[in-house]
Coordinates of C-alpha atoms in Angstrom, one line a residue:
M11 CA -24.8 50.0 33.0
A12 CA -27.8 49.2 30.9
S13 CA -27.2 46.4 28.4
Q14 CA -29.2 43.9 26.4
E15 CA -26.6 41.3 27.2
A16 CA -26.8 41.8 30.9
S17 CA -28.7 39.2 32.9
P18 CA -30.4 39.1 36.3
Q19 CA -28.2 38.8 39.4
Q20 CA -28.9 37.4 42.9
L21 CA -29.7 40.8 44.5
L22 CA -32.9 39.8 46.3
G23 CA -32.9 38.7 49.9
R24 CA -35.2 35.9 51.2
W25 CA -37.4 38.3 53.1
G26 CA -37.5 40.7 50.2
A27 CA -38.7 37.9 48.0
I28 CA -41.3 36.9 50.6
A29 CA -42.6 40.5 50.8
I30 CA -43.1 40.6 47.0
I31 CA -45.0 37.3 47.0
V32 CA -47.2 38.1 50.0
G33 CA -47.7 41.6 48.7
I34 CA -49.1 40.2 45.4
V35 CA -51.4 37.8 47.1
V36 CA -52.8 39.8 50.0
G37 CA -54.7 42.4 48.1
A38 CA -58.1 43.9 48.3
G39 CA -59.8 40.5 47.8
I40 CA -59.4 39.5 51.4
F41 CA -61.7 42.4 52.4
K42 CA -64.6 41.0 50.2
T43 CA -64.2 37.3 49.9
P44 CA -64.9 36.1 53.5
S45 CA -68.5 37.4 53.2
M46 CA -69.0 35.8 49.9
V47 CA -67.7 32.4 51.1
A48 CA -69.8 32.5 54.3
G49 CA -72.9 33.3 52.2
V50 CA -72.2 30.4 49.8
A51 CA -71.1 27.8 52.4
G52 CA -73.7 28.5 55.0
D53 CA -71.8 26.7 57.8
T54 CA -68.9 27.8 59.9
G55 CA -67.1 24.5 59.7
W56 CA -67.3 24.4 55.9
V57 CA -66.2 28.1 55.7
I58 CA -62.9 27.2 57.4
A59 CA -62.5 23.9 55.6
I60 CA -62.9 25.6 52.2
W61 CA -60.2 28.2 53.1
V62 CA -57.9 25.3 54.2
A63 CA -58.7 23.5 50.9
G64 CA -57.7 26.6 49.0
A65 CA -54.4 26.8 50.9
L66 CA -53.6 23.2 50.1
I67 CA -54.4 23.5 46.4
S68 CA -52.3 26.7 46.3
L69 CA -49.5 24.7 48.0
A70 CA -49.8 22.0 45.4
G71 CA -49.4 24.5 42.7
A72 CA -46.5 26.2 44.5
L73 CA -44.7 22.9 44.8
C74 CA -45.1 22.3 41.0
Y75 CA -43.7 25.8 40.3
A76 CA -40.8 25.2 42.7
E77 CA -39.7 22.1 40.8
L78 CA -40.0 23.9 37.4
S79 CA -38.1 26.9 38.8
C80 CA -35.3 24.8 40.2
A81 CA -35.0 22.6 37.0
Y82 CA -35.4 25.5 34.5
P83 CA -34.4 28.7 36.2
H84 CA -35.2 31.7 34.1
T85 CA -36.4 35.3 34.7
G86 CA -39.3 34.5 32.4
G87 CA -41.0 32.2 35.0
D88 CA -44.0 30.3 33.6
Y89 CA -43.5 32.0 30.2
H90 CA -40.3 30.0 30.0
F91 CA -41.9 26.8 31.2
L92 CA -44.6 27.1 28.5
A93 CA -41.9 27.7 25.9
R94 CA -40.0 24.6 26.8
A95 CA -43.0 22.4 27.0
Y96 CA -45.1 23.7 24.1
G97 CA -43.0 26.0 22.0
R98 CA -42.4 29.7 21.6
H99 CA -45.7 30.4 19.9
V100 CA -47.8 29.3 22.9
S101 CA -45.5 31.1 25.4
F102 CA -45.7 34.3 23.2
L103 CA -49.5 34.3 23.5
Y104 CA -49.3 33.9 27.2
A105 CA -46.8 36.8 27.5
W106 CA -49.0 38.9 25.2
A107 CA -52.1 38.3 27.5
K108 CA -50.0 39.2 30.6
A109 CA -48.5 42.3 29.0
M110 CA -51.7 43.7 27.5
V111 CA -54.4 42.8 30.1
I112 CA -53.6 40.4 33.0
N113 CA -50.7 42.2 34.7
T114 CA -51.2 45.7 33.4
G115 CA -54.9 45.4 34.0
A116 CA -54.3 44.3 37.6
I117 CA -52.0 47.3 38.1
A118 CA -54.6 49.7 36.7
L119 CA -57.5 48.3 38.7
L120 CA -55.4 48.4 41.9
G121 CA -54.5 51.9 41.0
F122 CA -58.3 52.7 40.9
V123 CA -58.7 51.1 44.4
F124 CA -56.0 53.4 45.7
G125 CA -57.5 56.3 43.8
D126 CA -61.0 55.7 45.3
Y127 CA -59.6 56.1 48.8
M128 CA -57.4 59.1 48.1
T129 CA -60.3 60.9 46.4
Q130 CA -62.1 60.8 49.7
V131 CA -59.1 62.6 51.3
I132 CA -58.2 65.0 48.4
A133 CA -60.5 65.2 45.4
L134 CA -58.8 66.2 42.2
G135 CA -61.8 66.9 40.0
E136 CA -64.0 64.8 37.8
Y137 CA -61.4 62.1 37.1
S138 CA -59.8 62.2 40.6
N139 CA -59.5 58.5 41.1
A140 CA -57.9 58.0 37.6
I141 CA -55.4 60.9 38.4
W142 CA -54.5 59.2 41.7
A143 CA -54.2 55.9 40.0
A144 CA -51.9 57.2 37.3
G145 CA -49.8 59.1 39.8
V146 CA -49.1 56.0 42.0
I147 CA -48.3 53.9 38.9
V148 CA -45.8 56.5 37.7
L149 CA -44.3 56.8 41.3
L150 CA -43.9 53.0 41.8
T151 CA -42.5 52.5 38.3
L152 CA -39.9 55.1 39.1
V153 CA -39.1 53.3 42.4
N154 CA -38.6 50.1 40.5
L155 CA -36.4 51.8 37.9
A156 CA -34.2 52.9 40.7
G157 CA -33.4 49.3 41.4
L158 CA -34.5 46.1 43.1
H159 CA -32.9 47.0 46.4
L160 CA -35.1 50.1 46.8
S161 CA -38.2 48.4 45.5
S162 CA -37.9 45.4 47.8
R163 CA -37.2 47.7 50.8
V164 CA -40.2 49.9 50.0
Q165 CA -42.3 46.7 49.6
S166 CA -41.2 45.3 53.0
I167 CA -42.0 48.6 54.8
M168 CA -45.5 48.9 53.1
L169 CA -46.2 45.3 53.9
L170 CA -45.3 45.6 57.5
V171 CA -47.6 48.6 57.9
E172 CA -50.4 46.7 56.1
F173 CA -49.9 43.8 58.5
V174 CA -50.3 46.1 61.5
G175 CA -53.7 47.1 60.0
L176 CA -54.7 43.5 59.3
A177 CA -53.8 42.7 62.9
A178 CA -56.1 45.5 64.0
I179 CA -59.0 43.9 62.1
I180 CA -58.3 40.5 63.7
A181 CA -58.1 42.0 67.1
A182 CA -61.4 43.9 66.6
G183 CA -63.1 40.8 65.5
L184 CA -62.0 38.9 68.5
M185 CA -63.0 41.7 70.8
L186 CA -66.6 41.7 69.6
T187 CA -69.2 39.1 70.3
A188 CA -71.6 38.1 67.6
P189 CA -75.2 39.1 68.3
D190 CA -76.4 35.7 67.0
V191 CA -75.2 32.2 67.8
S192 CA -74.0 30.3 64.8
P193 CA -75.0 26.6 64.5
Q194 CA -72.4 24.0 65.4
P195 CA -69.7 23.5 62.7
F196 CA -70.5 21.0 60.1
S197 CA -74.1 20.8 61.2
S198 CA -75.1 21.2 57.5
T199 CA -73.4 20.5 54.2
P200 CA -73.7 22.8 51.2
P201 CA -74.3 21.3 47.8
L202 CA -71.2 20.3 45.9
G203 CA -71.7 23.0 43.3
L204 CA -71.9 25.7 46.0
M205 CA -68.7 24.4 47.6
G206 CA -67.0 24.6 44.2
L207 CA -68.2 28.2 43.8
A208 CA -66.9 29.1 47.3
L209 CA -63.6 27.4 46.4
V210 CA -63.3 29.6 43.3
F211 CA -63.6 32.7 45.4
V212 CA -60.9 31.4 47.8
L213 CA -58.5 30.4 45.1
L214 CA -58.8 33.8 43.5
T215 CA -58.0 35.4 46.8
F216 CA -54.9 33.1 47.0
G217 CA -53.9 34.0 43.5
G218 CA -50.5 35.5 42.7
W219 CA -48.2 33.0 44.4
N220 CA -47.2 31.7 40.9
E221 CA -45.4 35.0 40.2
A222 CA -42.6 33.7 42.5
A223 CA -41.2 32.0 39.4
Y224 CA -40.2 35.3 37.9
I225 CA -37.9 36.2 40.7
A226 CA -36.4 32.7 41.3
T227 CA -33.1 33.5 39.6
E228 CA -32.7 36.8 41.6
V229 CA -33.0 35.4 45.1
K230 CA -29.7 35.2 47.0
G231 CA -28.5 31.6 47.5
G232 CA -29.7 30.3 44.1
T233 CA -32.9 28.9 42.8
R234 CA -33.2 26.3 45.5
Q235 CA -34.0 29.2 47.9
I236 CA -37.3 29.7 46.0
V237 CA -38.7 26.6 47.8
P238 CA -38.5 28.0 51.3
V239 CA -39.5 31.4 50.0
V240 CA -42.7 30.1 48.6
M241 CA -43.4 27.8 51.5
I242 CA -42.9 30.6 54.1
S243 CA -45.0 33.0 51.9
L244 CA -47.9 30.6 51.7
G245 CA -47.6 29.8 55.3
I246 CA -47.9 33.5 56.3
I247 CA -50.8 34.0 53.9
T248 CA -52.7 31.0 55.1
V249 CA -52.4 31.8 58.8
L250 CA -53.4 35.4 58.0
Y251 CA -56.4 34.4 56.0
L252 CA -57.6 31.9 58.6
M253 CA -57.2 34.3 61.4
I254 CA -59.1 37.0 59.6
N255 CA -62.0 34.6 58.9
L256 CA -62.1 33.3 62.4
A257 CA -62.1 36.8 63.8
L258 CA -64.9 37.9 61.4
L259 CA -66.9 34.9 62.3
H260 CA -66.4 35.6 66.0
G261 CA -67.3 39.2 65.8
L262 CA -70.2 39.0 63.3
G263 CA -71.4 35.4 63.4
L264 CA -72.1 33.4 60.2
Q265 CA -75.2 35.2 59.2
G266 CA -73.8 38.6 60.0
L267 CA -70.6 37.9 58.0
A268 CA -72.6 36.6 55.1
K269 CA -74.9 39.6 54.9
S270 CA -72.2 42.3 55.6
P271 CA -71.1 44.3 52.5
A272 CA -68.0 45.4 54.4
A273 CA -67.3 43.0 57.2
A274 CA -63.8 44.2 58.1
A275 CA -65.1 47.8 58.4
Q276 CA -68.1 46.6 60.4
V277 CA -65.9 44.9 63.1
M278 CA -63.5 47.9 63.1
G279 CA -66.4 50.2 63.6
G280 CA -67.7 48.2 66.5
V281 CA -64.5 48.7 68.3
F282 CA -62.9 51.9 67.0
G283 CA -66.1 53.9 66.1
E284 CA -65.9 56.6 63.6
W285 CA -62.1 56.1 63.2
A286 CA -62.9 52.8 61.5
K287 CA -63.7 54.3 58.1
I288 CA -60.3 56.2 58.0
M289 CA -58.4 53.1 59.3
M290 CA -60.0 50.8 56.7
G291 CA -59.2 53.3 54.0
V292 CA -55.6 53.3 55.0
I293 CA -55.5 49.5 55.2
V294 CA -57.1 49.0 51.8
A295 CA -54.9 51.7 50.2
L296 CA -51.8 49.9 51.6
A297 CA -53.0 46.6 50.3
A298 CA -53.4 48.1 46.9
L299 CA -50.0 49.7 46.9
T300 CA -48.2 46.5 48.0
S301 CA -50.0 44.6 45.2
I302 CA -49.2 47.2 42.6
N303 CA -45.5 47.4 43.4
A304 CA -45.1 43.6 43.5
T305 CA -47.1 43.2 40.2
I306 CA -44.8 45.8 38.6
V307 CA -41.8 43.8 39.7
V308 CA -42.9 40.5 38.3
G309 CA -44.7 41.8 35.2
A310 CA -41.7 43.5 33.8
R311 CA -39.7 40.3 34.0
S312 CA -42.1 38.5 31.8
N313 CA -41.7 41.3 29.2
H314 CA -37.9 41.1 29.6
A315 CA -38.0 37.4 28.8
L316 CA -40.2 38.0 25.8
G317 CA -37.6 40.5 24.4
Q318 CA -34.8 37.9 24.8
D319 CA -36.7 35.4 22.7
W320 CA -38.0 37.6 19.8
A321 CA -35.8 39.7 17.6
R322 CA -38.4 42.4 16.9
L323 CA -39.0 42.8 20.6
R324 CA -35.3 42.8 21.6
F325 CA -35.7 46.3 23.1
L326 CA -37.6 44.8 25.9
S327 CA -34.6 42.7 27.0
Q328 CA -32.6 45.7 28.2
W329 CA -31.4 45.1 31.8
E330 CA -29.5 47.4 34.1
Q331 CA -27.1 45.1 35.8
G332 CA -26.2 47.1 38.9
K333 CA -29.8 47.9 39.8
G334 CA -31.4 44.5 38.8
A335 CA -33.9 46.4 36.7
P336 CA -35.4 45.5 33.2
T337 CA -35.6 49.2 32.5
T338 CA -37.4 49.3 29.1
A339 CA -39.8 46.6 30.2
Y340 CA -40.7 48.7 33.2
V341 CA -41.4 51.7 31.1
I342 CA -43.4 49.9 28.5
Q343 CA -45.5 48.1 31.2
G344 CA -46.1 51.5 32.9
V345 CA -47.2 53.1 29.6
I346 CA -49.7 50.2 28.9
A347 CA -51.1 50.4 32.5
L348 CA -51.5 54.2 32.2
A349 CA -53.3 53.7 28.9
L350 CA -55.7 51.2 30.6
V351 CA -56.2 53.8 33.4
G352 CA -57.2 56.3 30.8
F353 CA -59.5 53.9 29.1
G354 CA -61.1 52.8 32.4
A355 CA -61.7 56.5 33.4
L356 CA -64.0 56.8 30.4
Q357 CA -66.0 53.7 31.1
N358 CA -68.6 52.7 33.7
D359 CA -67.9 49.0 34.1
G360 CA -66.4 48.1 30.7
F361 CA -62.8 48.2 31.9
E362 CA -63.4 46.0 34.9
A363 CA -65.3 43.6 32.7
M364 CA -62.5 43.5 30.2
V365 CA -60.0 42.5 32.9
E366 CA -62.3 40.1 34.8
F367 CA -63.5 38.3 31.7
T368 CA -59.9 37.6 30.5
A369 CA -59.7 35.3 33.6
P370 CA -60.4 32.3 31.3
V371 CA -57.2 33.0 29.4
F372 CA -55.1 33.1 32.6
W373 CA -56.5 29.9 34.1
I374 CA -56.2 28.1 30.8
F375 CA -52.5 28.9 30.6
L376 CA -52.0 28.1 34.3
T377 CA -53.5 24.7 33.6
L378 CA -51.0 24.3 30.8
V379 CA -48.2 25.2 33.2
G380 CA -49.3 22.4 35.5
L381 CA -49.4 20.0 32.6
S382 CA -45.9 21.1 31.5
L383 CA -44.5 19.4 34.6
F384 CA -45.6 16.0 33.2
V385 CA -44.5 17.0 29.7
L386 CA -41.0 18.1 30.8
R387 CA -40.4 15.1 33.1
H388 CA -41.2 12.8 30.2
R389 CA -39.2 14.8 27.6
D390 CA -36.2 15.7 29.8
P391 CA -35.7 12.8 32.2
N392 CA -32.0 13.5 32.6
T393 CA -32.4 17.2 33.5
A394 CA -31.2 17.8 37.1
R395 CA -34.1 18.6 39.4
P396 CA -32.7 19.9 42.7
F397 CA -36.3 19.8 44.0
K398 CA -39.0 17.4 43.1
V399 CA -42.7 17.6 43.8
P400 CA -43.6 15.3 46.6
L401 CA -46.4 12.7 46.1
Y402 CA -46.0 12.9 42.3
P403 CA -48.2 12.6 40.3
L404 CA -51.0 13.3 42.8
T405 CA -49.8 16.8 43.7
P406 CA -49.6 18.2 40.2
L407 CA -52.9 16.4 39.3
L408 CA -54.6 18.3 42.2
F409 CA -53.2 21.6 40.8
V410 CA -54.1 20.8 37.2
G411 CA -57.6 19.7 38.2
S412 CA -58.3 22.9 40.2
S413 CA -56.9 25.2 37.6
G414 CA -58.9 23.4 34.9
Y415 CA -62.0 23.8 37.0
L416 CA -61.4 27.5 37.5
A417 CA -60.9 27.9 33.7
Y418 CA -64.2 26.1 33.1
S419 CA -66.0 28.3 35.7
S420 CA -64.4 31.5 34.3
I421 CA -65.6 30.6 30.8
G422 CA -69.1 29.8 32.1
Y423 CA -69.3 33.1 34.0
A424 CA -68.0 35.1 31.0
A425 CA -70.6 33.4 28.8
S426 CA -73.4 34.2 31.2
Q427 CA -72.4 37.9 30.9
N428 CA -72.1 37.7 27.1
A429 CA -68.4 38.6 27.4
V430 CA -66.5 35.6 26.1
E431 CA -65.6 37.7 23.0
V432 CA -63.4 39.9 25.2
S433 CA -61.0 37.0 25.8
L434 CA -61.3 36.1 22.1
W435 CA -60.4 39.6 21.0
V436 CA -57.4 39.8 23.3
M437 CA -56.0 36.5 21.9
A438 CA -56.9 37.3 18.3
A439 CA -54.8 40.5 18.7
G440 CA -52.1 38.3 20.1
L441 CA -52.1 36.1 17.1
V442 CA -51.7 39.1 14.8
A443 CA -48.8 40.3 17.0
L444 CA -47.3 36.9 16.8
A445 CA -47.5 36.8 13.0
L446 CA -45.7 40.2 12.9
V447 CA -42.8 39.3 15.3
A448 CA -42.4 35.8 13.9
R449 CA -41.4 37.2 10.5
A450 CA -38.1 38.5 11.9
K451 CA -35.2 36.2 12.2
T452 CA -34.3 35.3 15.8

């Protein structure tokens, strides 16, 4: 039964939760980032070291989120942490950015990735990729409306098939021998600035693990289970990313990897021939689907939490108890994503720029989440913390520092493209929305 008073239940198994987190993180980025990192680092040893550093920084952030999720379990995830640390107005602006651009924009763009592949198989006219994108968003929204059990089962199946494809890429890379011999690892050291740039690419490829906070209250066994869920998820992702990079370096060499516009397709082609294009299309399409489905799951929960906190948005808090589904939040999220697909279909690069250049907003808020750990430990010293971040305060400082650096880098890049105003317009619209909803009594 659907009710605004209903609340999330523990319907999600450990491996279902892991499939959601891994599905969010392992997207299309891993097919592009290795070449970019190799080109920037210029040394095989530093390439692997930068990926390991990205994994450790992501682990530091995950440990911070694990403590916050255990101490303040809530379906709103980091939206709820921001509300407790800085007040409802700050958390509203974050939820606004996620609802209007960050999550829905990610869903739309991943839909276009899927649409680009499917258009090569079956073209549906001038706006074929947009039609495919809209269709898959509608389909996966319906899957999630059917319930968390079905959604997590579909996610697990898609992720398993995707992993088979990624294993094929790794095997192909290891079966090839690079035509050139790469210098010995750590024979040269890239400038600090270039290493920072490479780390930005890696951390963006690891992005998405923080969404685990949104499903913490729904994992069977209680919120403490989110700690092993996140650790196992990051362990799987780290091993997978390192194996892919090692395989690509083995098959193409450092220079070959750095210069390749499609490294994974190149190693697949070297082993499987003409079938490589079709196989890569399937793998990329599956990566897009798993990321879309997982983003739909966590994004709607942020909107659900927003509806619980604000009277004028109460309709978003509707929750169907038996299915574990924030039904209205799913529908609203789907409508916004479809609107962005429609807008993107009419643009050349404007839509991608809009989503990419709102990255400063995301990283600024993620930095605030890291700082909230210090704020809440100081403000609520007596709150029970079933899990505490090890090596405090060094671990959260590492996370806050890296997030702050990414915010700074994102702002600098947006400024270089004369696109900082995109982020400003998104947040200005959020301030107007905040003024409107704040007038209602809560």
